[in-house]
Tab-separated table of C-alpha atoms and ligand atoms in Angstrom:
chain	number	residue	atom	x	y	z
A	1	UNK	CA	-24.881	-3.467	-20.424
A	2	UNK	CA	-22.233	-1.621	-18.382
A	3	UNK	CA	-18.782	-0.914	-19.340
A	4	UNK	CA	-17.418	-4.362	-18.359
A	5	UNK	CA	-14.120	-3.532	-15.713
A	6	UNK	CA	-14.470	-4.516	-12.377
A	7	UNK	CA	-12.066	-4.556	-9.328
A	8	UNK	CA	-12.626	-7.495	-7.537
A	9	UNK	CA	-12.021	-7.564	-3.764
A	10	UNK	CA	-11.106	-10.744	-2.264
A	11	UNK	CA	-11.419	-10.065	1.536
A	12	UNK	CA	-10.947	-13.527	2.684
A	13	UNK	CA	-7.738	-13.087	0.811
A	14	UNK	CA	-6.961	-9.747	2.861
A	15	UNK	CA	-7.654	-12.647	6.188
A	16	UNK	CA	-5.492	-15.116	5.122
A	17	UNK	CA	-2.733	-12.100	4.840
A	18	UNK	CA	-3.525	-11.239	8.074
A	19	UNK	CA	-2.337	-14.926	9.220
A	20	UNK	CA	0.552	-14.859	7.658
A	21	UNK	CA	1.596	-11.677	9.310
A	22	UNK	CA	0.392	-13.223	12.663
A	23	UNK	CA	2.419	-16.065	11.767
A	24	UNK	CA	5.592	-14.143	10.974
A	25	UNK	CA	5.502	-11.868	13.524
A	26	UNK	CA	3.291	-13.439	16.442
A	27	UNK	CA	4.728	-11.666	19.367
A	28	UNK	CA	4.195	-8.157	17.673
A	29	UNK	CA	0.991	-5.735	17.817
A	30	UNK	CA	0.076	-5.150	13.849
A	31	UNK	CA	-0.941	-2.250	12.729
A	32	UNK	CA	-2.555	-2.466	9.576
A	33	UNK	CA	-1.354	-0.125	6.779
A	34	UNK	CA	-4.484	1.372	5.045
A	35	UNK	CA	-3.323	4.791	4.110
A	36	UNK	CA	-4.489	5.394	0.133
A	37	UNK	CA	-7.989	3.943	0.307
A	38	UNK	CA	-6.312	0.447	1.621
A	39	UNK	CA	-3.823	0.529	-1.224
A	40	UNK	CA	-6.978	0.999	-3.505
A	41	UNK	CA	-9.136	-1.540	-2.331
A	42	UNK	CA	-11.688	0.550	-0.324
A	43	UNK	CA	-10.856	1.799	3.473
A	44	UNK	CA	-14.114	0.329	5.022
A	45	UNK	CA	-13.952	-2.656	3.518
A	46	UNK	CA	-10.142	-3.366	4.164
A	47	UNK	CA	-11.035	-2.489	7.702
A	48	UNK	CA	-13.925	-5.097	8.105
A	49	UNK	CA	-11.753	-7.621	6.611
A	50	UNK	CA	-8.750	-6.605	8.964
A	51	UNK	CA	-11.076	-6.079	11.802
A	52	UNK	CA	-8.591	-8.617	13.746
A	53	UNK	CA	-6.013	-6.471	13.803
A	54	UNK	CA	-4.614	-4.310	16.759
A	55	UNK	CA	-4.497	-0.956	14.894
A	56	UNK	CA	-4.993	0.799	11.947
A	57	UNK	CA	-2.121	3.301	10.078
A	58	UNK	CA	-3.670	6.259	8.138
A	59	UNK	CA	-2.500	9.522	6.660
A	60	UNK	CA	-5.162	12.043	7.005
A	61	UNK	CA	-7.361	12.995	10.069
A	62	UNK	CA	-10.493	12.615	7.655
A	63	UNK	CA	-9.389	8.777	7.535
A	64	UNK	CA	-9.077	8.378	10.776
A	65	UNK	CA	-12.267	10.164	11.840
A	66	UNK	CA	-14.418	8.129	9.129
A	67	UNK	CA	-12.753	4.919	10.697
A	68	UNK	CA	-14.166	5.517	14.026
A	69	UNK	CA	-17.264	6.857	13.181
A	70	UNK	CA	-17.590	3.326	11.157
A	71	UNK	CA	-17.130	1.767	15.086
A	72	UNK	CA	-13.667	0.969	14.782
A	73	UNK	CA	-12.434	0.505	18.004
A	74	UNK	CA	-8.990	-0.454	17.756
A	75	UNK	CA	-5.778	1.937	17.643
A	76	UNK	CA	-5.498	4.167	15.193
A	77	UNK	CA	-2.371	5.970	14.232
A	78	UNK	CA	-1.633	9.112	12.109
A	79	UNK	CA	1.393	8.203	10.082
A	80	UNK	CA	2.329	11.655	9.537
A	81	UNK	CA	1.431	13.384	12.720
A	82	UNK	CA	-1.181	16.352	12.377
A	83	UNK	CA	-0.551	19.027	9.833
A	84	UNK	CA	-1.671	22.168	11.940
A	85	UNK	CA	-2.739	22.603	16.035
A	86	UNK	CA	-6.409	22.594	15.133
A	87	UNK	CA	-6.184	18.926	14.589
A	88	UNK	CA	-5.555	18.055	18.106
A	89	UNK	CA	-8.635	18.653	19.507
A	90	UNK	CA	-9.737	16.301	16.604
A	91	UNK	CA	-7.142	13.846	17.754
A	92	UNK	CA	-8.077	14.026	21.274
A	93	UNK	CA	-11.340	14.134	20.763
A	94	UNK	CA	-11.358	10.201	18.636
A	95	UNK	CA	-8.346	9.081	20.801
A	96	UNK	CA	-6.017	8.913	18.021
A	97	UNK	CA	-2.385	8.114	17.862
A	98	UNK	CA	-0.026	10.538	16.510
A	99	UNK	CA	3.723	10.174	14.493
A	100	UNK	CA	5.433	13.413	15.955
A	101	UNK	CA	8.518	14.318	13.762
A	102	UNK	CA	8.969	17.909	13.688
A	103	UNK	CA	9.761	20.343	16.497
A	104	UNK	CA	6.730	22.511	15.306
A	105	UNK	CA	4.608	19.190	16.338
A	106	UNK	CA	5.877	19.194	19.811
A	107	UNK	CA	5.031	22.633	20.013
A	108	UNK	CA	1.396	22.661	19.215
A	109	UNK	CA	1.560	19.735	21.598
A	110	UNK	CA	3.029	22.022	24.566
A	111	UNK	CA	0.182	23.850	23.889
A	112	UNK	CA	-2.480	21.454	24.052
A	113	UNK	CA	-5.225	20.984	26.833
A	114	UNK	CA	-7.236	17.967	26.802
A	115	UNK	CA	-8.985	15.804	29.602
A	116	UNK	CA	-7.835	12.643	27.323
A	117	UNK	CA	-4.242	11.506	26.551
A	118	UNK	CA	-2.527	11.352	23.348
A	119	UNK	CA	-0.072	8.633	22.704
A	120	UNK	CA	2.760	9.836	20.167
A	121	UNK	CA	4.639	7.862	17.857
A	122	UNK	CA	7.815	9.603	17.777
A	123	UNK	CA	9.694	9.329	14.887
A	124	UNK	CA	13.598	9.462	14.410
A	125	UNK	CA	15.624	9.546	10.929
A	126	UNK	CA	17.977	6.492	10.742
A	127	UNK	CA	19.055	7.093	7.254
A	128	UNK	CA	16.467	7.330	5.266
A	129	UNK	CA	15.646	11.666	5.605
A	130	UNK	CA	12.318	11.566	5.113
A	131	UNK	CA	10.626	12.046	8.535
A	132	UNK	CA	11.666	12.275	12.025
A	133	UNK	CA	14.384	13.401	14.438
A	134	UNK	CA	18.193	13.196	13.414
A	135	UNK	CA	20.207	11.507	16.220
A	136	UNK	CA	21.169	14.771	17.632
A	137	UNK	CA	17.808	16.133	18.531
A	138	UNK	CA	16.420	13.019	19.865
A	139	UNK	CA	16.664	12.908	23.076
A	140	UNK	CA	16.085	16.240	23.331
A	141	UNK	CA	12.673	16.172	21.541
A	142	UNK	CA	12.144	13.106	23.957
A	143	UNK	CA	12.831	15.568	27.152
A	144	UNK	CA	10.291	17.846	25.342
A	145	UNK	CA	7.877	16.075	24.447
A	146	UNK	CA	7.860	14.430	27.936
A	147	UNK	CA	7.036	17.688	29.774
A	148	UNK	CA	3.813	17.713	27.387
A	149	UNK	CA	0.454	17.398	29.978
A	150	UNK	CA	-1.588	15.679	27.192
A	151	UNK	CA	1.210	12.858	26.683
A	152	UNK	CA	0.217	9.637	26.803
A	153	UNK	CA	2.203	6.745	26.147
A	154	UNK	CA	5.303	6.763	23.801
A	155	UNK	CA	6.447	4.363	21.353
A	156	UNK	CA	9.675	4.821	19.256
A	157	UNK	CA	9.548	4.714	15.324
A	158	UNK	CA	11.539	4.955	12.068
A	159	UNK	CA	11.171	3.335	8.955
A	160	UNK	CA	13.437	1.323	6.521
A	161	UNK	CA	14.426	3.035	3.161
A	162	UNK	CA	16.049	-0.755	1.994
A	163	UNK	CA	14.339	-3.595	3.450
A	164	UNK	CA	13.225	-4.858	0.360
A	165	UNK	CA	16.739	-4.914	-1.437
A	166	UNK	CA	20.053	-6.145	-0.547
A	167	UNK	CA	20.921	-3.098	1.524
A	168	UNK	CA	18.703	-4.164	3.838
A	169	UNK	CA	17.969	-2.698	7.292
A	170	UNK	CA	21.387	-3.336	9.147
A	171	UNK	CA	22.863	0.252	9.434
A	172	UNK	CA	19.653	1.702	10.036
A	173	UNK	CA	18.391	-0.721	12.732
A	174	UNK	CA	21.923	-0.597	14.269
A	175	UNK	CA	21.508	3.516	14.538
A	176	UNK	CA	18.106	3.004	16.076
A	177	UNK	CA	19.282	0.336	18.692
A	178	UNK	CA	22.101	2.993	19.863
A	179	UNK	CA	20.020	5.748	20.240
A	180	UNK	CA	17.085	4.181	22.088
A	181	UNK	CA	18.145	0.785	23.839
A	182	UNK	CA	18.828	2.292	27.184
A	183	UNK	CA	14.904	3.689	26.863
A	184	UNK	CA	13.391	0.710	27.096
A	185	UNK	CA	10.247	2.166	25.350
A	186	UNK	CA	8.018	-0.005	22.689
A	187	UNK	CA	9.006	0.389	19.243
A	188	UNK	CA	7.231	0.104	15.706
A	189	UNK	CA	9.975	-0.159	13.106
A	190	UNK	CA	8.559	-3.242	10.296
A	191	UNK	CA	7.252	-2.816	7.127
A	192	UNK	CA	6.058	-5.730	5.463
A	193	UNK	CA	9.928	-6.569	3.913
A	194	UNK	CA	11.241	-5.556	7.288
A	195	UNK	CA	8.784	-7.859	9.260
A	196	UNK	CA	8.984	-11.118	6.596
A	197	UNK	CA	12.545	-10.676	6.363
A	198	UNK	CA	14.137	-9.224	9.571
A	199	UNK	CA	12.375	-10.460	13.116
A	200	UNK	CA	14.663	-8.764	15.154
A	201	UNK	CA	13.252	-5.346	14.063
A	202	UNK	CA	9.845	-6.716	15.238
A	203	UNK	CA	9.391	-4.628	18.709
A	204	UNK	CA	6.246	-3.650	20.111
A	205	UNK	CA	4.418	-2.591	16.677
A	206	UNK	CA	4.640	-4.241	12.999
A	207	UNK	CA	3.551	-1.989	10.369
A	208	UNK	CA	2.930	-3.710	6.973
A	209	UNK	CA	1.184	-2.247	4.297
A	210	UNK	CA	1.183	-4.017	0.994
A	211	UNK	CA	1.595	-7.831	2.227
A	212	UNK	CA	-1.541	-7.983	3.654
A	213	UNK	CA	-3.038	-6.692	-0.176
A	214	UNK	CA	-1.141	-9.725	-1.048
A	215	UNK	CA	2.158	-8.543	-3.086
A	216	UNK	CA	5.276	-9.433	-2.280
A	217	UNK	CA	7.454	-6.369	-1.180
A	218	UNK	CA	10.522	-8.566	-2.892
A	219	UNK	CA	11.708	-9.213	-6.256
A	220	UNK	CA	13.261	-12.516	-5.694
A	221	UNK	CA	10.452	-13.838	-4.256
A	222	UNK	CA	6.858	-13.782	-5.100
A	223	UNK	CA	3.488	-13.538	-2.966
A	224	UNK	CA	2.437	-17.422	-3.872
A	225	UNK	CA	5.660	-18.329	-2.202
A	226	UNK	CA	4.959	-15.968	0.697
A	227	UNK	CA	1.618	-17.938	1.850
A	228	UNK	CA	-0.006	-14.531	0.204
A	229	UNK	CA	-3.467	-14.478	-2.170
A	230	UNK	CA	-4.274	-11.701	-4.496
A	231	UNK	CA	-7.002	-9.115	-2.378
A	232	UNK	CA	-7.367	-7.729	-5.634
A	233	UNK	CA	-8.373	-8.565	-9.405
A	234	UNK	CA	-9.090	-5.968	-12.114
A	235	UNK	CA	-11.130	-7.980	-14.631
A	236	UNK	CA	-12.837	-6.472	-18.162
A	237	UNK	CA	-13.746	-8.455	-21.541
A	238	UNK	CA	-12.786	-7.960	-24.928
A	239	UNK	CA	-15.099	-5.222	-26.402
A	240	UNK	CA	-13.838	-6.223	-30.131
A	241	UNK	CA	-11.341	-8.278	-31.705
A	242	UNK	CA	-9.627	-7.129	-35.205
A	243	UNK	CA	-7.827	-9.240	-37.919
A	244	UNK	CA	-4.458	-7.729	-38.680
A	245	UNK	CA	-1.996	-8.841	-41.317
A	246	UNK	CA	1.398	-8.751	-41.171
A	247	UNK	CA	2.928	-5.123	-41.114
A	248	UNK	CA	0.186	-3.887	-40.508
A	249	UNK	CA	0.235	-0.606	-36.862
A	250	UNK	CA	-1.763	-1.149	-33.868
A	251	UNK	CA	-2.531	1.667	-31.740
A	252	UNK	CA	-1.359	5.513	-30.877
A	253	UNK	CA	1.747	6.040	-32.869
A	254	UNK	CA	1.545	2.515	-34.577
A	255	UNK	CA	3.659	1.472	-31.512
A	256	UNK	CA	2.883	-2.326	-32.869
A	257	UNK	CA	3.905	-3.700	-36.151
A	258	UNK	CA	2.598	-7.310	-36.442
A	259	UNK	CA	5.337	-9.401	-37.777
A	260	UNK	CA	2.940	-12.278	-38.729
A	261	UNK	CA	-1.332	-12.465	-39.136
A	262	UNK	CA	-2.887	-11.673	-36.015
A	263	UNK	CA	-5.889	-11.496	-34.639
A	264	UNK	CA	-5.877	-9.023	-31.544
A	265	UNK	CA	-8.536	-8.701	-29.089
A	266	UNK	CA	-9.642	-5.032	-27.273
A	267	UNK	CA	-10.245	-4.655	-23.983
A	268	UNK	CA	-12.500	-2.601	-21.816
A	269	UNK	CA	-9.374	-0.999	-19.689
A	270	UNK	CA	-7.687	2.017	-19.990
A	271	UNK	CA	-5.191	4.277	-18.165
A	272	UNK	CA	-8.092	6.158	-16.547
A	273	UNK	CA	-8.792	3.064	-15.011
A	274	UNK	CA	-5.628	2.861	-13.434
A	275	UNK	CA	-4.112	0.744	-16.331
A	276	UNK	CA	-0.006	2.347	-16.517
A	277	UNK	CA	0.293	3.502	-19.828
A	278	UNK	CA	4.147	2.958	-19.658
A	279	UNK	CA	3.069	-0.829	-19.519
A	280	UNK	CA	4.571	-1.393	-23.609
A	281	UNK	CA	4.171	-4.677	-25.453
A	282	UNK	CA	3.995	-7.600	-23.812
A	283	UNK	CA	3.106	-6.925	-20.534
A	284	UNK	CA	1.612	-10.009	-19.139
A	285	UNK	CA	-2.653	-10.309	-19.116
A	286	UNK	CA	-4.675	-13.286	-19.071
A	287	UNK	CA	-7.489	-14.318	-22.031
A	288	UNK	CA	-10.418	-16.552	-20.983
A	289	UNK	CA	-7.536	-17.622	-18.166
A	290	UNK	CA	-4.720	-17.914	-21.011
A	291	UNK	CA	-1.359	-16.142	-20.853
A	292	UNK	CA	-0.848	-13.577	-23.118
A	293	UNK	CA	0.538	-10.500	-23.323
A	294	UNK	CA	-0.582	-6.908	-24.166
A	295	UNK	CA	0.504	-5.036	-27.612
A	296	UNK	CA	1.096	-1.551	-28.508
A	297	UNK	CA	0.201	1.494	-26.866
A	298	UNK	CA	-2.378	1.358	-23.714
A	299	UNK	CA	-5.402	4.040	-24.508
A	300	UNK	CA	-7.600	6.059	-22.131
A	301	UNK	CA	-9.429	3.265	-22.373
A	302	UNK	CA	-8.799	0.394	-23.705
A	303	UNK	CA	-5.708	-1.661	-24.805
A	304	UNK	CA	-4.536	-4.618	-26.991
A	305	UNK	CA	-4.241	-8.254	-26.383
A	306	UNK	CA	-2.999	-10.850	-28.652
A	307	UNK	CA	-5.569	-13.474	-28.876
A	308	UNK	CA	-3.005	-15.615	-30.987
A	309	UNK	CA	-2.672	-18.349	-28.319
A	310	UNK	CA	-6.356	-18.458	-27.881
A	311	UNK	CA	-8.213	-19.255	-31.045
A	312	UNK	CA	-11.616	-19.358	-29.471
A	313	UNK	CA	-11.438	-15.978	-27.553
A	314	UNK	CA	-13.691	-13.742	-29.147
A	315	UNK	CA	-15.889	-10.854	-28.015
A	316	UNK	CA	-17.048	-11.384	-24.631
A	317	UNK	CA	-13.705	-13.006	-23.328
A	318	UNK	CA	-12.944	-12.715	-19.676
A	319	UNK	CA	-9.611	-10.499	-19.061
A	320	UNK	CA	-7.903	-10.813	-15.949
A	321	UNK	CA	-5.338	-7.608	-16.029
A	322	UNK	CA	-3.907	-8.689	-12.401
A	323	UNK	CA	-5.446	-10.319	-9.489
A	324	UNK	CA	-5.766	-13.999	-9.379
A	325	UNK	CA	-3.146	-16.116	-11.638
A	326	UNK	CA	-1.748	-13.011	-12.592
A	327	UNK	CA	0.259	-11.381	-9.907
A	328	UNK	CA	0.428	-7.685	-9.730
A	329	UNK	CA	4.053	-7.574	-9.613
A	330	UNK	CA	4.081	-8.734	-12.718
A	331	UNK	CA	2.564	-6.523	-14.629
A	332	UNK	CA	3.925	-3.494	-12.721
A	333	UNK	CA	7.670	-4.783	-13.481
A	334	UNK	CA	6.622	-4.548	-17.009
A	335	UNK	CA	5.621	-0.861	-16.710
A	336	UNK	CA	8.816	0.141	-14.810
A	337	UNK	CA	7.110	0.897	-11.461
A	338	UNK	CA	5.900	-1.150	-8.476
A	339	UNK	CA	2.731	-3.099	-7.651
A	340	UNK	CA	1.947	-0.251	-4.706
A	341	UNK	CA	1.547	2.440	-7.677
A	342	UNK	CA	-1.167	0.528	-9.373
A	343	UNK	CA	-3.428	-1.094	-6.412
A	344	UNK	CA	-3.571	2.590	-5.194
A	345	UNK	CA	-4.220	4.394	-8.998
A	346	UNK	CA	-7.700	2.226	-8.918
A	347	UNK	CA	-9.833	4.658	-10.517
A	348	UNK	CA	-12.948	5.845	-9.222
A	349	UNK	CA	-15.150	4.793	-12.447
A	350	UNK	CA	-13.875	0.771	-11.840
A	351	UNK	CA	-16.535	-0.388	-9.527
A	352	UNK	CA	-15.487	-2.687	-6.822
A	353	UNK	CA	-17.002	-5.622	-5.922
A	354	UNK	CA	-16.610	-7.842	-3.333
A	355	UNK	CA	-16.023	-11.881	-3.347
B	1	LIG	C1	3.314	2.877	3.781
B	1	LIG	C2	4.049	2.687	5.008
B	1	LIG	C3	4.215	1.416	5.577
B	1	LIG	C4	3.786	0.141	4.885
B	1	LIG	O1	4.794	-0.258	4.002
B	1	LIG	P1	4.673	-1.584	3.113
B	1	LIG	O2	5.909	-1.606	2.325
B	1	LIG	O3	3.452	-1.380	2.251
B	1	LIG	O4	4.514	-2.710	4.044
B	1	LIG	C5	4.818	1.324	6.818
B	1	LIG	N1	5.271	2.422	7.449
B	1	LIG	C6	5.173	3.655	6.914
B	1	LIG	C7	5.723	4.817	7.644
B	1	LIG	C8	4.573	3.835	5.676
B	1	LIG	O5	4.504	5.052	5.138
């Protein structure tokens, strides 16, 4: 038998994610986010699932190339612009969309020659210094980038450093507004807390990214309540279950004591599955469907579960580590990070599946 992990990839939950981003932003273009190997699940196969979309948002040329060659038609944007001149002719050549944030970008632009237009995304900082132009060179990268002969059309971007938390986007939507509301260009501003939670920064162009895997981008509120499903569920069994009295250490540096009889059950999963190790006792994982929670230290590969609640789990159990009745949030809360960080750390040796 094979090691027993799996990633299971719901697409029609990826659909039904779509919906609800129709729904919530119906007079906006989407452009799905599937940068990272769609957040983990697979590009191709986010793609298919997405295929109703009106874009695509990558990071690397080779991305972008291998989503064409696979017959997508729709647009398809590089969020980061190309990293050197050579690209272009790449860009060109698959009539690609590009971010443009740096005056070295407009350049190789100037530069360019090609019988096809390239739209640009051009990207301004509102507060968040990451990429784009500061308010002061706007308008003149604008003028520049205007007198390019490839340029196609323009749309205006920046992105929110606080949608998801009670900062929100006011300030930085505000700065955008001043600088570019006598334009009248399109816009692409939303991520997915932006879009759910702030329509007027819908424009031309939504953007979400981890909505559509079906996590919510808020604390307060989860996915179930957001009309969103699960796209993915890491699953495993228990590989071997051990009796442990009181007192007795469980794990890498005893990090467990048991404080009564146990019996604990161990699980095919590991951290070089993409299992966070900082994930300490009592993260949240579900036996044979059952609640329960995760003890001691997390191993390469393979961690603890207390089988206490579950008297008849044995070897053989069904794990659920998130997916499906077990949101992903969840269980990256308990490690200290964010639900992003562990759909996209899906390691290569966890075969996907599709259902
Ligand atoms: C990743 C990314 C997104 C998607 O963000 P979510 O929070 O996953 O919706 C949107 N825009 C940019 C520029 C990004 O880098």
């Amino acid at each position: 038998m094979t090691r027993p992990i799996q990633a299971i990839v719901h697409t029609s939950a990826l659909v039904n994610n779509l919906l609800v981003v129709r729904q919530a932003a119906p007079s906006a273009k989407i452009l799905a986010v599937v940068k990272a190997n769609g957040y983990g699940h697979g590009l191709l196969r986010v793609a298919k699932a997405l295929e109703e979309c009106d874009g695509f948002a990558v990071l690397s040329l080779e991305e972008a190339v291998r989503l064409r060659e696979a017959g997508f038609a729709q647009t398809i944007l590089l969020l980061e612009g190309v990293f050197e001149e050579t690209e272009l002719a790449v860009v060109a050549e698959h009539q690609l969309n590009i971010v443009v944030h740096t005056q070295e970008q407009i350049e190789w632009l100037k530069r360019a020659w090609s019988p096809v237009r390239i739209n640009v995304f051009l990207k301004l900082n509102t507060g968040m210094n990451r990429l784009g132009f500061a308010a002061d060179q706007f308008l003149q990268a604008l003028a520049a980038l205007q007198t390019c002969s490839v340029l196609g059309r323009i749309t205006l971007m920046t992105h929110f450093a606080c949608a998801d938390e009670a900062a929100g986007v006011r300030e930085q939507y505000a700065r955008f507004n001043l600088l570019t509301q006598a334009l009248a260009l399109p816009s692409c501003l939303s991520n997915s807390a932006a879009l759910l939670r702030n329509p007027e920064t819908h424009g031309a162009w939504v953007r979400p990214g981890i909505m559509l895997y079906g996590a919510s981008p808020f604390v307060e509120q989860s996915a179930a309540e957001l009309g969103l499903q699960a796209a993915m569920s890491v699953v495993s069994k228990v590989i071997a279950v051990q009796r442990v009295k009181a007192g007795e250490r469980v794990g890498y540096g005893n990090a467990y004591i048991a404080e009564s009889d146990k019996r604990i059950g161990v699980v095919a999963c590991g951290y070089a599955d993409g299992y966070p190790r900082h994930a300490g006792s009592g993260t949240p994982i579900l036996v044979d469907g059952v609640r329960t929670q995760t003890l001691g230290r997390v191993s390469m590969d393979m961690l603890y579960a207390d089988l206490t609640p579950l008297p008849s789990a044995d070897v053989g159990s069904a794990v659920t580590l998130w997916g499906e009745n077990l949101p992903v949030e969840e269980v990256a809360r308990a490690a200290g990070t964010i639900s992003y960080e562990l759909l996209c750390a899906r390691a290569d040796r966890v075969p996907v599946i599709e259902a």
